[in-house]
């Protein structure tokens, strides 16, 4: 995989709709912002937001600043956007944290609630960090959450139900892993690389955590604004072909000083 320049990556993100005019409609975004502000914990992604975000206009303002959605509250229907420049900025912040993990030989846990889109992004990142001397944390066997099994495939923790890798926003699977580590006396990870409630739960527990989030998942952007998450990368987290993420992953790993797995 050739390493794209920043300009080439921005162009690719827009053409593949990872950023730019994304598939997520504006009314869906605003609905999620409103539900978060109304205290619906499904949209808190494992974070404890208290009463700090009860105005959906405040949520919209954060999303405009950190994700690049349209900041006009009267724009209620049609298309919404993710700013590709913000995506690349966040990738570079994430790369700096991965570089530190590699330099210090940290123990890193990977997890995804979006296996259909982001599994290989996490897998390639895990492989690159292992090659650089990091320990990729293995999760205990026999863990269950949300009527499914929490297991690890290709170095990435996921939820499985009925022989299907499960799309989930829930923090419960990550909580099951961290609770088991604490019960067993196993050291917690130095870094968690994840998305959805997996990232939110880890950050809320006080772990160093970085993650990816779509423009209809405002909680992780709020978490970065508050300092609970170190980095949140804005992107469409399930585009039509997961191979579209490969140039993005190559750029991330190269910026971190890591080899891109073959």
mmCIF file of C-alpha atoms in Angstrom:
data_model
loop_
_atom_site.group_PDB
_atom_site.id
_atom_site.type_symbol
_atom_site.label_atom_id
_atom_site.label_comp_id
_atom_site.label_asym_id
_atom_site.label_seq_id
_atom_site.Cartn_x
_atom_site.Cartn_y
_atom_site.Cartn_z
ATOM 1 C CA UNK A 1 0.000 0.000 0.000
ATOM 2 C CA UNK A 2 1.621 3.283 -1.071
ATOM 3 C CA UNK A 3 1.514 6.037 1.529
ATOM 4 C CA UNK A 4 -0.731 8.875 0.329
ATOM 5 C CA UNK A 5 0.212 12.490 0.804
ATOM 6 C CA UNK A 6 -2.089 14.539 2.992
ATOM 7 C CA UNK A 7 -3.702 16.120 -0.066
ATOM 8 C CA UNK A 8 -4.155 12.719 -1.737
ATOM 9 C CA UNK A 9 -5.703 11.285 1.405
ATOM 10 C CA UNK A 10 -8.144 14.209 1.705
ATOM 11 C CA UNK A 11 -9.158 13.608 -1.902
ATOM 12 C CA UNK A 12 -9.591 9.887 -1.271
ATOM 13 C CA UNK A 13 -11.680 10.459 1.858
ATOM 14 C CA UNK A 14 -14.064 12.659 -0.104
ATOM 15 C CA UNK A 15 -14.267 10.346 -3.130
ATOM 16 C CA UNK A 16 -14.926 7.276 -0.968
ATOM 17 C CA UNK A 17 -17.354 9.246 1.238
ATOM 18 C CA UNK A 18 -15.437 8.417 4.395
ATOM 19 C CA UNK A 19 -15.593 12.194 4.812
ATOM 20 C CA UNK A 20 -17.030 15.072 2.828
ATOM 21 C CA UNK A 21 -20.672 14.469 1.850
ATOM 22 C CA UNK A 22 -21.280 11.330 3.885
ATOM 23 C CA UNK A 23 -24.213 8.943 3.752
ATOM 24 C CA UNK A 24 -25.545 9.774 7.222
ATOM 25 C CA UNK A 25 -28.548 12.107 6.766
ATOM 26 C CA UNK A 26 -28.862 15.369 8.644
ATOM 27 C CA UNK A 27 -32.106 14.445 10.405
ATOM 28 C CA UNK A 28 -30.456 11.302 11.819
ATOM 29 C CA UNK A 29 -27.559 13.342 13.154
ATOM 30 C CA UNK A 30 -29.841 15.895 14.828
ATOM 31 C CA UNK A 31 -32.008 13.141 16.301
ATOM 32 C CA UNK A 32 -28.962 11.564 17.949
ATOM 33 C CA UNK A 33 -27.740 14.924 19.271
ATOM 34 C CA UNK A 34 -31.177 15.551 20.773
ATOM 35 C CA UNK A 35 -31.355 12.100 22.370
ATOM 36 C CA UNK A 36 -27.923 12.533 23.925
ATOM 37 C CA UNK A 37 -28.957 15.913 25.310
ATOM 38 C CA UNK A 38 -32.179 14.374 26.658
ATOM 39 C CA UNK A 39 -30.172 11.845 28.672
ATOM 40 C CA UNK A 40 -30.691 8.711 26.572
ATOM 41 C CA UNK A 41 -27.733 6.618 27.729
ATOM 42 C CA UNK A 42 -27.690 4.546 24.563
ATOM 43 C CA UNK A 43 -26.172 7.638 22.951
ATOM 44 C CA UNK A 44 -23.693 8.294 25.766
ATOM 45 C CA UNK A 45 -21.553 5.316 24.633
ATOM 46 C CA UNK A 46 -20.451 4.389 28.134
ATOM 47 C CA UNK A 47 -19.587 7.933 29.174
ATOM 48 C CA UNK A 48 -20.973 9.785 32.176
ATOM 49 C CA UNK A 49 -22.044 13.162 30.823
ATOM 50 C CA UNK A 50 -24.060 14.257 33.841
ATOM 51 C CA UNK A 51 -26.071 17.397 33.156
ATOM 52 C CA UNK A 52 -23.315 19.112 31.194
ATOM 53 C CA UNK A 53 -24.830 18.531 27.731
ATOM 54 C CA UNK A 54 -28.568 19.087 28.072
ATOM 55 C CA UNK A 55 -28.785 21.591 25.215
ATOM 56 C CA UNK A 56 -28.685 19.949 21.785
ATOM 57 C CA UNK A 57 -27.371 23.199 20.303
ATOM 58 C CA UNK A 58 -24.260 22.809 22.458
ATOM 59 C CA UNK A 59 -23.866 19.289 21.104
ATOM 60 C CA UNK A 60 -24.246 20.585 17.545
ATOM 61 C CA UNK A 61 -21.587 23.220 18.200
ATOM 62 C CA UNK A 62 -19.087 20.572 19.330
ATOM 63 C CA UNK A 63 -19.894 18.424 16.310
ATOM 64 C CA UNK A 64 -19.408 21.369 13.945
ATOM 65 C CA UNK A 65 -16.062 22.182 15.543
ATOM 66 C CA UNK A 66 -14.645 18.671 15.860
ATOM 67 C CA UNK A 67 -16.385 16.743 13.085
ATOM 68 C CA UNK A 68 -17.317 19.368 10.526
ATOM 69 C CA UNK A 69 -21.076 18.933 10.358
ATOM 70 C CA UNK A 70 -23.143 21.886 9.194
ATOM 71 C CA UNK A 71 -23.353 24.374 12.085
ATOM 72 C CA UNK A 72 -26.685 25.880 10.985
ATOM 73 C CA UNK A 73 -29.417 24.655 13.397
ATOM 74 C CA UNK A 74 -32.073 25.443 10.782
ATOM 75 C CA UNK A 75 -30.559 22.840 8.422
ATOM 76 C CA UNK A 76 -32.811 19.919 9.355
ATOM 77 C CA UNK A 77 -33.010 17.663 6.298
ATOM 78 C CA UNK A 78 -30.823 16.356 3.505
ATOM 79 C CA UNK A 79 -27.074 15.944 3.458
ATOM 80 C CA UNK A 80 -24.589 16.406 6.262
ATOM 81 C CA UNK A 81 -20.834 16.505 6.149
ATOM 82 C CA UNK A 82 -17.593 15.488 7.804
ATOM 83 C CA UNK A 83 -14.652 17.801 7.201
ATOM 84 C CA UNK A 84 -11.843 15.652 5.717
ATOM 85 C CA UNK A 85 -9.226 18.084 7.004
ATOM 86 C CA UNK A 86 -10.484 17.430 10.536
ATOM 87 C CA UNK A 87 -10.302 13.702 9.852
ATOM 88 C CA UNK A 88 -6.645 13.949 8.852
ATOM 89 C CA UNK A 89 -5.867 16.283 11.768
ATOM 90 C CA UNK A 90 -7.291 13.676 14.145
ATOM 91 C CA UNK A 91 -5.411 10.848 12.412
ATOM 92 C CA UNK A 92 -2.201 12.781 13.032
ATOM 93 C CA UNK A 93 -3.086 13.220 16.724
ATOM 94 C CA UNK A 94 -3.813 9.511 16.944
ATOM 95 C CA UNK A 95 -0.516 8.769 15.202
ATOM 96 C CA UNK A 96 1.352 10.726 17.869
ATOM 97 C CA UNK A 97 -0.235 8.570 20.574
ATOM 98 C CA UNK A 98 0.565 5.367 18.669
ATOM 99 C CA UNK A 99 4.165 6.542 18.264
ATOM 100 C CA UNK A 100 4.403 6.921 22.050
ATOM 101 C CA UNK A 101 2.929 3.454 22.555
ATOM 102 C CA UNK A 102 5.544 1.961 20.256
ATOM 103 C CA UNK A 103 8.411 3.896 21.853
ATOM 104 C CA UNK A 104 7.384 2.761 25.338
ATOM 105 C CA UNK A 105 6.469 -0.831 24.401
ATOM 106 C CA UNK A 106 2.983 -0.363 25.805
ATOM 107 C CA UNK A 107 0.254 -2.941 26.283
ATOM 108 C CA UNK A 108 -2.527 -2.055 23.830
ATOM 109 C CA UNK A 109 -6.089 -3.364 23.592
ATOM 110 C CA UNK A 110 -8.074 -3.123 20.354
ATOM 111 C CA UNK A 111 -11.862 -3.401 20.141
ATOM 112 C CA UNK A 112 -14.621 -2.562 17.701
ATOM 113 C CA UNK A 113 -18.375 -2.248 17.699
ATOM 114 C CA UNK A 114 -18.276 -1.830 13.926
ATOM 115 C CA UNK A 115 -16.627 -5.018 12.609
ATOM 116 C CA UNK A 116 -18.209 -4.630 9.179
ATOM 117 C CA UNK A 117 -16.332 -1.390 8.622
ATOM 118 C CA UNK A 118 -13.413 -0.947 10.993
ATOM 119 C CA UNK A 119 -12.160 -4.438 11.853
ATOM 120 C CA UNK A 120 -9.270 -4.332 9.406
ATOM 121 C CA UNK A 121 -8.279 -0.804 10.410
ATOM 122 C CA UNK A 122 -7.814 -2.076 13.955
ATOM 123 C CA UNK A 123 -6.186 -5.345 12.823
ATOM 124 C CA UNK A 124 -3.556 -3.576 10.731
ATOM 125 C CA UNK A 125 -2.817 -1.114 13.519
ATOM 126 C CA UNK A 126 -2.427 -3.947 16.024
ATOM 127 C CA UNK A 127 -0.063 -5.792 13.690
ATOM 128 C CA UNK A 128 2.065 -2.687 13.210
ATOM 129 C CA UNK A 129 2.305 -2.031 16.949
ATOM 130 C CA UNK A 130 3.197 -5.663 17.672
ATOM 131 C CA UNK A 131 5.968 -5.483 15.075
ATOM 132 C CA UNK A 132 7.234 -2.346 16.837
ATOM 133 C CA UNK A 133 7.459 -4.160 20.175
ATOM 134 C CA UNK A 134 4.079 -3.513 21.811
ATOM 135 C CA UNK A 135 2.123 -6.241 23.556
ATOM 136 C CA UNK A 136 -1.350 -6.617 22.060
ATOM 137 C CA UNK A 137 -3.550 -7.429 25.031
ATOM 138 C CA UNK A 138 -5.401 -10.745 24.924
ATOM 139 C CA UNK A 139 -8.807 -10.805 26.559
ATOM 140 C CA UNK A 140 -9.966 -13.628 28.826
ATOM 141 C CA UNK A 141 -12.138 -16.375 27.397
ATOM 142 C CA UNK A 142 -15.706 -17.046 28.447
ATOM 143 C CA UNK A 143 -16.871 -13.427 28.673
ATOM 144 C CA UNK A 144 -20.478 -12.531 27.930
ATOM 145 C CA UNK A 145 -22.369 -9.251 27.563
ATOM 146 C CA UNK A 146 -25.604 -8.113 25.937
ATOM 147 C CA UNK A 147 -26.718 -11.692 25.238
ATOM 148 C CA UNK A 148 -23.569 -12.359 23.234
ATOM 149 C CA UNK A 149 -20.015 -13.592 23.618
ATOM 150 C CA UNK A 150 -17.124 -11.169 23.935
ATOM 151 C CA UNK A 151 -14.224 -12.635 22.031
ATOM 152 C CA UNK A 152 -11.119 -11.692 20.096
ATOM 153 C CA UNK A 153 -10.500 -12.182 16.396
ATOM 154 C CA UNK A 154 -7.437 -10.903 14.509
ATOM 155 C CA UNK A 155 -6.265 -9.192 17.745
ATOM 156 C CA UNK A 156 -9.517 -7.191 18.002
ATOM 157 C CA UNK A 157 -12.176 -7.649 20.688
ATOM 158 C CA UNK A 158 -15.757 -7.832 19.414
ATOM 159 C CA UNK A 159 -19.222 -9.003 20.339
ATOM 160 C CA UNK A 160 -20.546 -12.180 18.707
ATOM 161 C CA UNK A 161 -24.136 -13.345 18.604
ATOM 162 C CA UNK A 162 -25.331 -16.436 16.790
ATOM 163 C CA UNK A 163 -22.079 -16.877 14.832
ATOM 164 C CA UNK A 164 -22.330 -13.232 13.662
ATOM 165 C CA UNK A 165 -19.952 -10.387 14.455
ATOM 166 C CA UNK A 166 -22.224 -7.817 16.041
ATOM 167 C CA UNK A 167 -22.574 -4.112 15.392
ATOM 168 C CA UNK A 168 -22.975 -2.594 18.848
ATOM 169 C CA UNK A 169 -22.804 0.804 20.513
ATOM 170 C CA UNK A 170 -22.937 -0.744 23.982
ATOM 171 C CA UNK A 171 -20.196 -0.221 26.588
ATOM 172 C CA UNK A 172 -21.072 -3.529 28.286
ATOM 173 C CA UNK A 173 -18.589 -5.710 26.335
ATOM 174 C CA UNK A 174 -15.654 -3.472 27.241
ATOM 175 C CA UNK A 175 -16.880 -3.305 30.834
ATOM 176 C CA UNK A 176 -16.896 -7.119 30.929
ATOM 177 C CA UNK A 177 -13.264 -7.202 29.780
ATOM 178 C CA UNK A 178 -12.040 -4.553 32.211
ATOM 179 C CA UNK A 179 -14.003 -6.016 35.133
ATOM 180 C CA UNK A 180 -12.461 -9.419 34.458
ATOM 181 C CA UNK A 181 -8.951 -7.958 34.316
ATOM 182 C CA UNK A 182 -9.510 -6.259 37.666
ATOM 183 C CA UNK A 183 -10.990 -9.424 39.206
ATOM 184 C CA UNK A 184 -8.034 -11.503 38.022
ATOM 185 C CA UNK A 185 -5.464 -8.899 39.038
ATOM 186 C CA UNK A 186 -4.359 -8.522 35.411
ATOM 187 C CA UNK A 187 -2.786 -5.144 34.621
ATOM 188 C CA UNK A 188 -5.086 -2.901 32.622
ATOM 189 C CA UNK A 189 -4.021 -1.812 29.131
ATOM 190 C CA UNK A 190 -1.803 1.226 28.742
ATOM 191 C CA UNK A 191 -3.830 2.238 25.688
ATOM 192 C CA UNK A 192 -7.183 1.296 24.172
ATOM 193 C CA UNK A 193 -7.819 1.799 20.461
ATOM 194 C CA UNK A 194 -11.513 1.347 19.741
ATOM 195 C CA UNK A 195 -14.821 2.929 18.724
ATOM 196 C CA UNK A 196 -18.417 3.235 19.964
ATOM 197 C CA UNK A 197 -19.084 2.182 23.556
ATOM 198 C CA UNK A 198 -15.848 0.202 23.700
ATOM 199 C CA UNK A 199 -13.874 3.449 23.493
ATOM 200 C CA UNK A 200 -16.296 5.390 25.684
ATOM 201 C CA UNK A 201 -16.189 2.817 28.474
ATOM 202 C CA UNK A 202 -12.385 2.669 28.433
ATOM 203 C CA UNK A 203 -12.064 6.438 28.586
ATOM 204 C CA UNK A 204 -14.643 6.684 31.350
ATOM 205 C CA UNK A 205 -12.646 4.132 33.371
ATOM 206 C CA UNK A 206 -9.653 6.451 33.189
ATOM 207 C CA UNK A 207 -7.655 4.554 30.581
ATOM 208 C CA UNK A 208 -5.808 6.252 27.766
ATOM 209 C CA UNK A 209 -8.186 5.753 24.843
ATOM 210 C CA UNK A 210 -8.387 6.854 21.229
ATOM 211 C CA UNK A 211 -11.173 6.054 18.817
ATOM 212 C CA UNK A 212 -13.160 6.554 15.661
ATOM 213 C CA UNK A 213 -16.675 7.983 15.458
ATOM 214 C CA UNK A 214 -19.298 8.852 12.863
ATOM 215 C CA UNK A 215 -21.085 12.182 12.689
ATOM 216 C CA UNK A 216 -24.205 10.675 14.319
ATOM 217 C CA UNK A 217 -22.229 9.503 17.385
ATOM 218 C CA UNK A 218 -21.512 12.753 19.247
ATOM 219 C CA UNK A 219 -20.524 11.275 22.615
ATOM 220 C CA UNK A 220 -16.939 10.442 21.677
ATOM 221 C CA UNK A 221 -16.376 13.946 20.312
ATOM 222 C CA UNK A 222 -17.709 15.387 23.550
ATOM 223 C CA UNK A 223 -15.382 13.019 25.412
ATOM 224 C CA UNK A 224 -12.392 14.390 23.528
ATOM 225 C CA UNK A 225 -13.556 17.957 24.174
ATOM 226 C CA UNK A 226 -13.734 17.151 27.900
ATOM 227 C CA UNK A 227 -10.441 15.232 27.925
ATOM 228 C CA UNK A 228 -11.940 11.814 28.674
ATOM 229 C CA UNK A 229 -10.784 10.478 25.296
ATOM 230 C CA UNK A 230 -7.432 11.532 23.935
ATOM 231 C CA UNK A 231 -8.431 11.470 20.263
ATOM 232 C CA UNK A 232 -11.640 10.959 18.293
ATOM 233 C CA UNK A 233 -11.275 10.589 14.527
ATOM 234 C CA UNK A 234 -14.352 11.707 12.550
ATOM 235 C CA UNK A 235 -15.332 9.413 9.681
ATOM 236 C CA UNK A 236 -18.179 7.450 8.187
ATOM 237 C CA UNK A 237 -17.600 4.187 10.041
ATOM 238 C CA UNK A 238 -19.250 1.872 7.504
ATOM 239 C CA UNK A 239 -18.721 2.797 3.862
ATOM 240 C CA UNK A 240 -19.591 0.495 0.983
ATOM 241 C CA UNK A 241 -16.186 -1.229 0.844
ATOM 242 C CA UNK A 242 -13.934 -1.682 3.896
ATOM 243 C CA UNK A 243 -10.893 -1.566 1.562
ATOM 244 C CA UNK A 244 -11.607 2.148 1.204
ATOM 245 C CA UNK A 245 -10.076 2.591 4.668
ATOM 246 C CA UNK A 246 -6.704 1.145 3.596
ATOM 247 C CA UNK A 247 -5.132 4.450 2.426
ATOM 248 C CA UNK A 248 -6.278 6.080 5.665
ATOM 249 C CA UNK A 249 -4.726 3.298 7.740
ATOM 250 C CA UNK A 250 -1.491 3.480 5.748
ATOM 251 C CA UNK A 251 -1.307 7.242 6.352
ATOM 252 C CA UNK A 252 -1.961 6.760 10.081
ATOM 253 C CA UNK A 253 0.716 4.111 10.523
ATOM 254 C CA UNK A 254 3.297 6.000 8.488
ATOM 255 C CA UNK A 255 2.633 9.157 10.508
ATOM 256 C CA UNK A 256 3.193 7.076 13.655
ATOM 257 C CA UNK A 257 6.533 5.814 12.348
ATOM 258 C CA UNK A 258 5.169 2.283 12.028
ATOM 259 C CA UNK A 259 5.519 -0.173 9.167
ATOM 260 C CA UNK A 260 2.370 -0.773 7.145
ATOM 261 C CA UNK A 261 1.591 -4.531 7.240
ATOM 262 C CA UNK A 262 1.683 -6.299 3.897
#
